[in-house]
XYZ file of C-alpha atoms in Angstrom:
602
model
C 21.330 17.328 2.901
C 23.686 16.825 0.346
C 26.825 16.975 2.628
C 24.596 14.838 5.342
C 24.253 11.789 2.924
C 28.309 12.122 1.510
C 29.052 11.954 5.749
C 26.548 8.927 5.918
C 28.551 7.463 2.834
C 31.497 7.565 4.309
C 30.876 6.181 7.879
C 29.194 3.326 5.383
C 31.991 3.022 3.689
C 34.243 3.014 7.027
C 32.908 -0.078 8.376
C 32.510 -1.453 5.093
C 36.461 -1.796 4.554
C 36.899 -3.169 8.550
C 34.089 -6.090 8.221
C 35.713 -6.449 4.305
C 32.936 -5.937 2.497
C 32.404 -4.811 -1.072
C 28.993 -3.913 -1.249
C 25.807 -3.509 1.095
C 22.543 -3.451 0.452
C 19.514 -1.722 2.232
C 16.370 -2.969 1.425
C 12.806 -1.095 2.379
C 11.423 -3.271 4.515
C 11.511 -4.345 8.162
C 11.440 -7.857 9.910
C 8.005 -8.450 8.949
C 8.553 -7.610 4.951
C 6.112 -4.363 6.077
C 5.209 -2.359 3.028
C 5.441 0.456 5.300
C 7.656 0.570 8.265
C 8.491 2.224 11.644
C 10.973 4.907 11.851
C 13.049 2.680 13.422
C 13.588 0.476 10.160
C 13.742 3.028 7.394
C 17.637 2.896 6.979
C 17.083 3.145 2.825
C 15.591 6.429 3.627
C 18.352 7.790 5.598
C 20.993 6.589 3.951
C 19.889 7.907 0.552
C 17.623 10.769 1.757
C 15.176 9.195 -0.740
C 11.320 8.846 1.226
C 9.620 6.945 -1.348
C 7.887 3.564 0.005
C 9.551 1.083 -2.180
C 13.396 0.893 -3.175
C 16.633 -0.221 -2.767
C 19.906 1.276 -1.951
C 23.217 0.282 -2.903
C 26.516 1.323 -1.800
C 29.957 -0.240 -3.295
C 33.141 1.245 -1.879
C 33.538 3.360 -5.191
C 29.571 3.528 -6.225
C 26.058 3.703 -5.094
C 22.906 3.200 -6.662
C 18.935 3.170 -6.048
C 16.643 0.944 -7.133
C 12.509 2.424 -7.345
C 9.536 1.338 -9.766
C 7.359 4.187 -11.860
C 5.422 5.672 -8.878
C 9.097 7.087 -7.827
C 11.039 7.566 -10.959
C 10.328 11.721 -11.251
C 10.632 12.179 -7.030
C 13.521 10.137 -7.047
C 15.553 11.657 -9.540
C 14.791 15.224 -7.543
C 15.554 13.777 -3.805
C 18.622 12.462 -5.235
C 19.992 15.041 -6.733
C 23.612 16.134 -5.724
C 24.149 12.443 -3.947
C 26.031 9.700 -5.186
C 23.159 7.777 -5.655
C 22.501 6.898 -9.176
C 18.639 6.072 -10.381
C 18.134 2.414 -11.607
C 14.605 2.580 -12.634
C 13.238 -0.864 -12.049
C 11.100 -2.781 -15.151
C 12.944 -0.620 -17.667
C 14.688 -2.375 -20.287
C 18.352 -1.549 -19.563
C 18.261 -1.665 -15.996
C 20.518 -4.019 -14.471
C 19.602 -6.227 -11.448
C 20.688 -5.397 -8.341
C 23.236 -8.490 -8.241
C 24.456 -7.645 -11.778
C 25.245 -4.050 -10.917
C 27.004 -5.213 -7.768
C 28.779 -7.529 -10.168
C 29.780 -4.982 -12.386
C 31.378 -2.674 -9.895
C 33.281 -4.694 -7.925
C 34.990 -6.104 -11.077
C 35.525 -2.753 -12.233
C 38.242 -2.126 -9.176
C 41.290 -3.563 -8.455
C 41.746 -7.367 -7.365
C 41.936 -6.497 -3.717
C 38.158 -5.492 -3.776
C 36.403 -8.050 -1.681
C 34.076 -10.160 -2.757
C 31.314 -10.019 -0.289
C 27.913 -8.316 -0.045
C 26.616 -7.232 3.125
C 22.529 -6.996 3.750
C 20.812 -7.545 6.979
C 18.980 -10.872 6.989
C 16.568 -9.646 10.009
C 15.148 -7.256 7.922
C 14.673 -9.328 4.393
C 12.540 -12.713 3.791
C 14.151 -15.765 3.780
C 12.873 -16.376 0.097
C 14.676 -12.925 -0.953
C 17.878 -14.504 0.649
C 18.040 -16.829 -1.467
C 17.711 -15.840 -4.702
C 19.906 -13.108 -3.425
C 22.283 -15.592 -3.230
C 21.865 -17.470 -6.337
C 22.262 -14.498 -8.008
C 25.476 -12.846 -6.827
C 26.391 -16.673 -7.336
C 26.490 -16.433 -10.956
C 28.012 -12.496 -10.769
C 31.648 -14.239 -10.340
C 31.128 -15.928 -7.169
C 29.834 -13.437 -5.175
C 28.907 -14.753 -1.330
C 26.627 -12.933 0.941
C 26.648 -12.049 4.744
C 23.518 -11.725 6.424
C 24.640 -11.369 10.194
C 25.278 -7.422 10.162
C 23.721 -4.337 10.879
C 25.903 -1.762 10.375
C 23.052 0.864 11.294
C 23.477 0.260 14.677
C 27.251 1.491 14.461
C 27.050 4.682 12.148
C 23.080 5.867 12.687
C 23.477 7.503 16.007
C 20.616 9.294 16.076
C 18.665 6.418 15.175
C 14.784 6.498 16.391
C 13.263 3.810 19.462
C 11.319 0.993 18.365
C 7.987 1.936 19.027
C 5.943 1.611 22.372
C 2.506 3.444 21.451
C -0.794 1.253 23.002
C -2.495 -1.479 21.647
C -6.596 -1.080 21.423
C -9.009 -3.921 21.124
C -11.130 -3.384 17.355
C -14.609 -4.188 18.910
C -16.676 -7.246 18.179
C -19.676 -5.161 16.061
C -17.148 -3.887 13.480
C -14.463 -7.227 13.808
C -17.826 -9.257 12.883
C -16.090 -12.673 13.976
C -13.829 -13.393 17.159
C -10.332 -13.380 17.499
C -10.949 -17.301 18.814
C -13.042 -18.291 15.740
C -10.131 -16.477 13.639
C -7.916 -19.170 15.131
C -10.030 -21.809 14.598
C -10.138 -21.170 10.671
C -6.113 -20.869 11.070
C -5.776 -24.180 12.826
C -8.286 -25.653 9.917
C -6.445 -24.367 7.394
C -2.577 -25.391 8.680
C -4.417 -29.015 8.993
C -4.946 -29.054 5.236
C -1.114 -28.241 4.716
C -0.201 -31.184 7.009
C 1.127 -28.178 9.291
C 0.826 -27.932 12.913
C 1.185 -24.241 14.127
C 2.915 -21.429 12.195
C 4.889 -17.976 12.703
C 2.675 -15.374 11.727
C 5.509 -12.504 11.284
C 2.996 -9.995 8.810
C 1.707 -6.926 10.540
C -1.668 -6.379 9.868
C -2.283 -10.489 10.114
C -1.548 -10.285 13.674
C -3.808 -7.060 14.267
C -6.437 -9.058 12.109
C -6.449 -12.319 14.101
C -6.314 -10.867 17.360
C -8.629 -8.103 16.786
C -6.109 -5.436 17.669
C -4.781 -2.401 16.104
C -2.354 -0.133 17.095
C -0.515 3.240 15.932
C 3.443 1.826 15.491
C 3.114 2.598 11.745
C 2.749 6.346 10.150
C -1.188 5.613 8.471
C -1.135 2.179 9.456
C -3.297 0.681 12.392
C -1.095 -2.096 13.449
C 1.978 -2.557 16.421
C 5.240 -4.448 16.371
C 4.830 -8.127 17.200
C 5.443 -11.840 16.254
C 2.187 -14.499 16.594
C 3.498 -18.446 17.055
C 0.419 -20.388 16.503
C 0.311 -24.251 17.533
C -2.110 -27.285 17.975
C -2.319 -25.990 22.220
C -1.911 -22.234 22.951
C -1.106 -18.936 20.753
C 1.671 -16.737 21.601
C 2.134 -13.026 21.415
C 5.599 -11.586 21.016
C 5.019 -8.015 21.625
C 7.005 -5.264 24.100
C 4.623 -5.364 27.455
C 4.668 -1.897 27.832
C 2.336 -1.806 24.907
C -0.457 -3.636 26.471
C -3.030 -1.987 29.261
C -4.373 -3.977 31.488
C -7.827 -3.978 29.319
C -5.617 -5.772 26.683
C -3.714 -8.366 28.942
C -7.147 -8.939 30.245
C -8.719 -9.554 26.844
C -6.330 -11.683 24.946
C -6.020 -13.881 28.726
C -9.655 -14.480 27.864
C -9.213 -15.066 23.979
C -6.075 -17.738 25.380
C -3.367 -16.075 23.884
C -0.069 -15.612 26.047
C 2.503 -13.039 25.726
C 5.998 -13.153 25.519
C 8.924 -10.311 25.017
C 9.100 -9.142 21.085
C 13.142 -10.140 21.201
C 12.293 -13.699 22.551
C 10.894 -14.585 19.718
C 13.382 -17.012 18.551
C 13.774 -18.632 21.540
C 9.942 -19.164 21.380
C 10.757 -20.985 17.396
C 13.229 -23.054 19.814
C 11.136 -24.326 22.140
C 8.300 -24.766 19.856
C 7.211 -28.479 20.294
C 5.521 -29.718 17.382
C 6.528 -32.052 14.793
C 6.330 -29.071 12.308
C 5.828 -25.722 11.472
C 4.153 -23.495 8.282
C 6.672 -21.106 7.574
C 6.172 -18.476 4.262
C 9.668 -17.761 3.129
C 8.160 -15.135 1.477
C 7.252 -13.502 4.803
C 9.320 -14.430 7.081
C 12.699 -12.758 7.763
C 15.973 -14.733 6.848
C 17.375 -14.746 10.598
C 14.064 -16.272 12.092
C 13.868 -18.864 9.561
C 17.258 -20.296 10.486
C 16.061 -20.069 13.867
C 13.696 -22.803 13.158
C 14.578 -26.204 14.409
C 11.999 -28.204 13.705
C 10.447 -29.368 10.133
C 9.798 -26.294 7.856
C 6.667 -26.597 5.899
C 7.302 -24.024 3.424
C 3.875 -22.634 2.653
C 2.500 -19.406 1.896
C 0.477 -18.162 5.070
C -3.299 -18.853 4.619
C -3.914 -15.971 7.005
C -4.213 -13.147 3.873
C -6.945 -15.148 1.827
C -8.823 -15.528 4.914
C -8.542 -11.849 6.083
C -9.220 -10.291 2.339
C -12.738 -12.126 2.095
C -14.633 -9.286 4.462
C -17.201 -10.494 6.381
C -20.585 -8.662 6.685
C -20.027 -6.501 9.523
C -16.832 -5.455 8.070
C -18.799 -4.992 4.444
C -21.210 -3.025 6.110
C -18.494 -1.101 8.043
C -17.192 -0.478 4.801
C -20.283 1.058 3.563
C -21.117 3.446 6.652
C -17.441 4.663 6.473
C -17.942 5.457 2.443
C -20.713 7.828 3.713
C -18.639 9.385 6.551
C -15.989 10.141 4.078
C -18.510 10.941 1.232
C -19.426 13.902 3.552
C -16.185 15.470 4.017
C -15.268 14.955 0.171
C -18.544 17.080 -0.951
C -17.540 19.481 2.083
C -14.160 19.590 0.770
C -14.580 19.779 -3.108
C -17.505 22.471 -2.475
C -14.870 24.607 -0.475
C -11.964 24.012 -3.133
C -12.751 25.888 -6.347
C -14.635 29.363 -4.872
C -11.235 28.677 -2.169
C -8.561 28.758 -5.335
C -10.624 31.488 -6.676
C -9.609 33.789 -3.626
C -6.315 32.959 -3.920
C -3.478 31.770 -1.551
C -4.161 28.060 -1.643
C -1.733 25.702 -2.006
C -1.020 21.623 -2.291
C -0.181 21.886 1.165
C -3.191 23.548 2.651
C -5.969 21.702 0.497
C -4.439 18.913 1.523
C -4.614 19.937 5.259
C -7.852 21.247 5.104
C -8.962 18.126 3.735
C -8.053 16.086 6.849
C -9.539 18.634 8.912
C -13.169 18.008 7.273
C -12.055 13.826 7.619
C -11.079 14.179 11.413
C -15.090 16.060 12.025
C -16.599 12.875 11.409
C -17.681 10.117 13.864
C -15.294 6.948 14.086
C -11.992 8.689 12.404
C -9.320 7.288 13.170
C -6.534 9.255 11.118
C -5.562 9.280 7.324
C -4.760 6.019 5.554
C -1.820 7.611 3.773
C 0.031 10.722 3.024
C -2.280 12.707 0.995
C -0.995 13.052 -2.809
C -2.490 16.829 -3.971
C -0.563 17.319 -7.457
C -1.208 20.428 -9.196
C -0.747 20.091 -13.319
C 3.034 18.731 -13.779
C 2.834 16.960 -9.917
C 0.219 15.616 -10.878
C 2.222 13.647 -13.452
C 4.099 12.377 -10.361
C 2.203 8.888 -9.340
C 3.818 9.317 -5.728
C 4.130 13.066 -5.417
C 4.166 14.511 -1.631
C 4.194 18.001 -1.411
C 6.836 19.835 0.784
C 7.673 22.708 2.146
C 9.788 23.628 -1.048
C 7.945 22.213 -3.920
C 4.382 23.414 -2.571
C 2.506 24.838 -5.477
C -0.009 27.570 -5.587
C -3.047 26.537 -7.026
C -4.536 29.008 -9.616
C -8.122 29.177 -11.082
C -7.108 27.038 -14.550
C -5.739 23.387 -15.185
C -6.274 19.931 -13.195
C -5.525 18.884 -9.220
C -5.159 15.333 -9.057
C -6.026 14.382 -5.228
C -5.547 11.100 -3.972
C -6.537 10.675 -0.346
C -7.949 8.381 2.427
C -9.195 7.673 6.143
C -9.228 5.301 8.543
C -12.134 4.979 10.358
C -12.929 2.323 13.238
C -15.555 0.464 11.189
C -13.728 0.769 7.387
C -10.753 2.558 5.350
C -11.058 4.683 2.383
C -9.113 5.251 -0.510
C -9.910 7.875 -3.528
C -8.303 9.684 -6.206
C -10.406 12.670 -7.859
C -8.976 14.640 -10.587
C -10.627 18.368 -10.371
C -10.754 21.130 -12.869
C -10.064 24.116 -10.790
C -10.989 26.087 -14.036
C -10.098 26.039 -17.860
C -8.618 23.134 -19.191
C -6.841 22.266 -22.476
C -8.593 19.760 -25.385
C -5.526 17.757 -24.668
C -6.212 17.488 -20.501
C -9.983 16.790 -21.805
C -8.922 13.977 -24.075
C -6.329 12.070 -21.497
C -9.316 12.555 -18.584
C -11.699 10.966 -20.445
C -9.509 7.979 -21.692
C -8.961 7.363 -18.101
C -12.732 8.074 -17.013
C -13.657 5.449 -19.804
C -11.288 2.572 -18.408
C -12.514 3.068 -14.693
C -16.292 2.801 -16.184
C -15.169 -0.026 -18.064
C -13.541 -1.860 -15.558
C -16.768 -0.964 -12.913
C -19.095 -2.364 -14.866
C -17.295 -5.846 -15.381
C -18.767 -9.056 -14.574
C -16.319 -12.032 -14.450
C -16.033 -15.947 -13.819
C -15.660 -16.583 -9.541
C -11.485 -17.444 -9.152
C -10.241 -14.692 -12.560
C -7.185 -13.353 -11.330
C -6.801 -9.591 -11.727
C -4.325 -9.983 -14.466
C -7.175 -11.209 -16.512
C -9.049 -7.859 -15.606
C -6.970 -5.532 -15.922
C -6.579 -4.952 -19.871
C -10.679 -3.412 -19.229
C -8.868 -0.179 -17.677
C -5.961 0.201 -20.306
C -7.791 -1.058 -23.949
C -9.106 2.484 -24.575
C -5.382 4.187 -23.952
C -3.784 1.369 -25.429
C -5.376 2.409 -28.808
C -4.219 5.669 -28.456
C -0.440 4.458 -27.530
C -1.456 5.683 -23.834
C -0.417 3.512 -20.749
C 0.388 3.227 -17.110
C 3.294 1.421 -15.163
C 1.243 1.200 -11.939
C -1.094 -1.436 -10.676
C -4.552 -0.698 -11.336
C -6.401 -1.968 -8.097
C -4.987 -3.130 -4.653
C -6.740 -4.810 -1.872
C -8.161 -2.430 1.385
C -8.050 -3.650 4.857
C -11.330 -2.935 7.042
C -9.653 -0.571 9.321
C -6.154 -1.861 8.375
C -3.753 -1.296 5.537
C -4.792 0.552 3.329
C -3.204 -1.635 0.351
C -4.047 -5.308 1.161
C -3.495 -8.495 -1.080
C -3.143 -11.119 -2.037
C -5.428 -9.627 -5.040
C -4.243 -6.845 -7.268
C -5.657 -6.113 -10.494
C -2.326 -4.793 -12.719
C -0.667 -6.141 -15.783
C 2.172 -7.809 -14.116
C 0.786 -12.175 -13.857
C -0.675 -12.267 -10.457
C -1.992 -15.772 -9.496
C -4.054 -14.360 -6.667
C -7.638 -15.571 -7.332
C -10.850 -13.123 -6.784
C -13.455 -14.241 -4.922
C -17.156 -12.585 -3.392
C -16.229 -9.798 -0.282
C -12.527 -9.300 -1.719
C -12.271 -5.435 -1.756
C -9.994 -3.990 -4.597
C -9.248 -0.393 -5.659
C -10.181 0.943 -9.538
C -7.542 3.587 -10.562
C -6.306 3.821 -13.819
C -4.322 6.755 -14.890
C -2.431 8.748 -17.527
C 0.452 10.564 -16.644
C 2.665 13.255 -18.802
C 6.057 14.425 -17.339
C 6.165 18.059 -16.924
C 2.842 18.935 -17.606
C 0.049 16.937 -15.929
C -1.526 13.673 -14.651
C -4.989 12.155 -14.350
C -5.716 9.508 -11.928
C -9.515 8.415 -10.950
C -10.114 5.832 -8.523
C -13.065 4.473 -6.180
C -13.289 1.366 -4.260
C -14.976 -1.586 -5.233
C -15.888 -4.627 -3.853
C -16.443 -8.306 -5.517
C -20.002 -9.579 -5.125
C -21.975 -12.500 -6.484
C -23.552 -11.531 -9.779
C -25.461 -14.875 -11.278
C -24.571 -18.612 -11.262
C -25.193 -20.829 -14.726
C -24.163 -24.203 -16.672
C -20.499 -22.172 -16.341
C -20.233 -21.502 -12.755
C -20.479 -18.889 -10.190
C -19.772 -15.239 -11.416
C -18.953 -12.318 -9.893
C -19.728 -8.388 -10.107
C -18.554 -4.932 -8.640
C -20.157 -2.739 -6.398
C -18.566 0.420 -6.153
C -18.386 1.547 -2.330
C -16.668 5.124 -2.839
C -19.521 8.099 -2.593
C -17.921 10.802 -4.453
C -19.019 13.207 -7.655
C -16.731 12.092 -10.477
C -16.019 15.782 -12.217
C -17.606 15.928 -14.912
C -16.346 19.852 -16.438
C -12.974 18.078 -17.961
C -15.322 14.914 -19.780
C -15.302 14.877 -23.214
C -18.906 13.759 -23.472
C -18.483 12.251 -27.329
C -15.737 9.734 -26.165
C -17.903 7.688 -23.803
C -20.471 5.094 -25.470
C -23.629 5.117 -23.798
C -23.155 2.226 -21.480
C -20.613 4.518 -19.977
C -22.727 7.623 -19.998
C -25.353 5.367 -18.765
C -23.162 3.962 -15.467
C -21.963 7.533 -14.816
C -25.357 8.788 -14.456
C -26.206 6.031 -12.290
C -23.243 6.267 -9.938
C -23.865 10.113 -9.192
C -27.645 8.933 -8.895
C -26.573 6.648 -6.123
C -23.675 9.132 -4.261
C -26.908 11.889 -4.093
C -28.775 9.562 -2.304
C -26.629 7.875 0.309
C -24.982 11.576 0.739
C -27.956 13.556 1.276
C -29.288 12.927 4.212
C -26.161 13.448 5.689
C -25.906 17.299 3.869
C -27.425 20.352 3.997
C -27.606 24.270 2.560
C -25.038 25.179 0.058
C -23.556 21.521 0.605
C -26.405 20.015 -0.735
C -26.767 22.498 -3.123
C -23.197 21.498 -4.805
C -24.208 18.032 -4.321
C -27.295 18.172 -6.256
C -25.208 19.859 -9.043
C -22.265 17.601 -8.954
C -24.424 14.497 -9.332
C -26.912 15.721 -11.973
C -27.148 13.693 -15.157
C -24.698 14.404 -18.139
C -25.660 16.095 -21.040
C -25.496 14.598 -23.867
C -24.471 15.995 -27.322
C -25.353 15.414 -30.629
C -28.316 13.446 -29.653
């Protein structure tokens, strides 16, 4: 590995000094700013040998450098070991920007070092392009070339786009047509004075036409480019993707289809007056493609697609029962399991997915499980491998954070599980981070709050303690689509994004100390209307997830009783949804799990 990524370097470095260039970038993304990508497009990773989800790599003829937020600060520092990639650890005061780094280096060499920073505008947004290049303005003129892709030269091994099928998500769990979904598009582009747009996002496409697909590791969507106008709907997408059911279906919906390359020759022919283009989505060589008016908007399609409709709401809640199952299946299994001995992250993991794939309507996990045993569990991001696969042993805490797709709803928990004895200290952190999920559960909040506003309910009881955590606290879930959806988060970074009735959101607040262990709880929720006064509309929770919360590592005398109180009434409701579904020794454990906590020094 270590020898691999020096080779990669230098071929990098090689065609770096012919096209006289003194830095290049490789972003994370792909052409549609993807949060997670196709092999095809995951040059960061090769280049740096670093597989986290989010960064950015750096590589200066004398330096390189990788730039990851908090869920990859402990996995990067160990993947990049024995590189020459150096850890900039984003949001950390003393961390420069990329642009000021690149600044830095190249005036560090000699006067000969060119000026010029290479990134490939295909594969970042227009709006990153540009403050890209307002930045490396004011780093002593910098300039910026956006027309190469020098993995096409030095990445010989380099893996196809991809070519899987597309499959048509059915009417009874879509809940609305991929027609009528056009029809709110077209309504909403009037109201921006717009007359057809570029859809370029992923799972927008899949959502609008009603499709999925399998180009994505855990993600249900393909490869493909919508142009919307005032006549006809196009579909950029590679042909060989589409059986004949398909071609037949989206002929009847009146969508066309086009090559995936031809894409900008479709944004030159386009005839309108004007097009809605979201710099923030769009990549930088398609938006100079354009030649008609840009109305630089962001897409309406997200808002439209978060607010769940109530088949997909009641998808949701017959796929929290499916998954329910396995997770009592699973967690009764796990402890007598570690008991015996020869468990590890690795097979829990797997034998988790096993128990997922028995039920009706699976479709596949929603993302690389995370199964941390006491210090990985410290590490937000942690994905076990071959060489850093624990044993589990019958003492300390197993943070497991997991999901499914399903056809009719995804899933997305985080349990944190006492496999035996636990220290006062693992008892204390739990509960701090029980009693800001509770807290945050039971809110109820004004109609339009954005989840900046919410957030501080998760982190006040830490926060008096000096406790915190550098992740987001909730992200949007698609209903059988990503499984981390916005525009809503709930975090303390400002978000603007407002929260409105059938937005889902994740709650999963955490505390996590390096080197020794991490707790993480998290369920999904879902915004619903709670009253309307003299003040306006307001909104409540309902928690969707149907899961025992452990209760051996609570301490009981932190939680008030409104929290007691909510706790007993959430394992009230998981034993009866579940337990119809369960029998014998499952139901057993259920019945156990999900029995009221005992109170002390009543």
């Amino acid at each position: 590995m270590k020898q691999t990524i020096c080779d990669k370097i230098s071929k990098l470095r090689e065609l770096m000094r012919r096209e006289g260039l003194g830095a290049f970038i490789f972003p994370s993304t792909d052409p549609h700013n993807s949060e997670y990508v196709a092999e095809y497009w995951k040059g960061r990773e090769w280049i740096t040998g670093f597989n986290g989800s989010a960064g950015t790599a750096v590589v200066t003829m004398n330096a390189a450098a990788l730039w990851t937020d908090s869920r990859y600060f402990i996995a990067a520092t160990e993947q990049l070991q024995g590189t020459e990639f150096v850890l900039m650890k984003e949001r950390i005061a003393g961390t420069p920007t990329i642009p000021q780094w690149i600044g830095e280096q190249l005036a560090s060499v000699n006067s000969n070092q060119s000026t010029e920073v290479g990134i490939d505008g295909s594969v970042v947004t227009e709006a990153a392009v540009e403050q890209l290049i307002a930045d490396l303005r004011k780093e002593g003129g910098l300039t910026l070339r956006t027309n190469l892709d020098p993995l096409q030269t030095i990445w010989t091994d380099r893996h196809p786009l991809p070519t899987a099928a597309i499959e048509i998500q059915p009417m009874q769990y879509a809940g609305k047509s991929a027609g009528d979904k056009i029809a709110e598009i077209r309504a909403a582009l009037r109201k921006e004075h717009a007359d057809g747009m570029l859809v370029a996002a992923l799972d927008d496409i899949a959502w609008t036409l009603n499709l999925r697909g399998s180009d994505v590791h855990c993600t249900p969507v393909f490869v493909s480019y919508l142009l919307i106008d005032s006549e006809k709907v196009t579909l950029f997408v590679d042909r060989r993707k589409l059986p004949p059911a398909v071609l037949d279906y989206l002929r009847d919906e009146g969508v066309s289809v086009a090559d995936y390359d031809k894409v900008g020759q479709g944004l030159k022919d386009y005839f309108e007056y004007n097009i809605l283009i979201s710099p923030d989505e769009v990549n930088h060589t398609l938006y100079n493609k354009v030649e008609r008016e840009i109305v630089r908007r962001p897409s309406p399609i997200p808002y439209l697609k978060t607010i769940k409709n109530e088949a997909e709401i009641e998808g949701f809640r017959r796929s929290m029962i499916r998954d329910g199952v396995a997770m009592v299946k699973f967690l009764r299994w796990l402890k007598p399991a570690v008991e015996v001995g020869g468990q590890t992250e690795m097979s829990v993991a797997e034998h988790l997915a096993a128990l997922r794939a028995e039920q009706p309507l699976f479709r596949g996990i929603s993302f690389d499980t995370i199964a941390g045993y006491e210090e990985h569990g410290a590490i937000v991001h942690y994905e076990a491998t071959e060489t850093t696969d624990a044993p589990l042993k019958a003492e300390g805490l197993l943070l497991l954070d997991s999901g499914a797709h399903y056809q009719d709803g995804t899933t997305d928990i985080t349990r944190t599980i006492a496999l035996g004895s636990v220290t006062e200290e693992q008892k204390h952190v739990y509960t701090l981070v029980l009693k800001g999920h509770i807290q945050l559960a039971m809110l109820c909040f004004p109609d339009g709050a954005s989840g900046t506003q919410l957030d501080a309910l998760a982190r006040k009881d830490m926060w008096a303690e000096g406790m915190n955590f550098l992740h987001g606290t909730g992200h949007g879930v698609g209903s059988y689509l990503c499984v981390h959806e916005g525009p809503q988060q709930i975090r303390m970074e400002y978000r603007p994004a407002k929260f409105h009735a059938g937005m889902t959101v994740t709650n999963e607040p955490g505390i996590y100390l390096e080197g020794r262990f991490g707790v993480r709880i998290e369920n999904l929720m879902i915004a619903m209307p709670y009253k309307t006064t003299a003040f306006g509309d307001f909104l409540q929770f309902e928690t969707l997830t149907l899961c025992p919360i452990d209760t051996a590592p609570i301490d009981v005398e932190m939680l008030t009783e409104d929290e007691i109180q909510w706790l007993d009434n959430y394992h009230n409701m998981v034993f009866h949804r579940l337990s119809p579904h369960i029998d014998g020794d499952d139901l057993a454990w259920l019945r156990e799990a999900t029995k009221p906590l005992e109170r002390k020094n009543v």
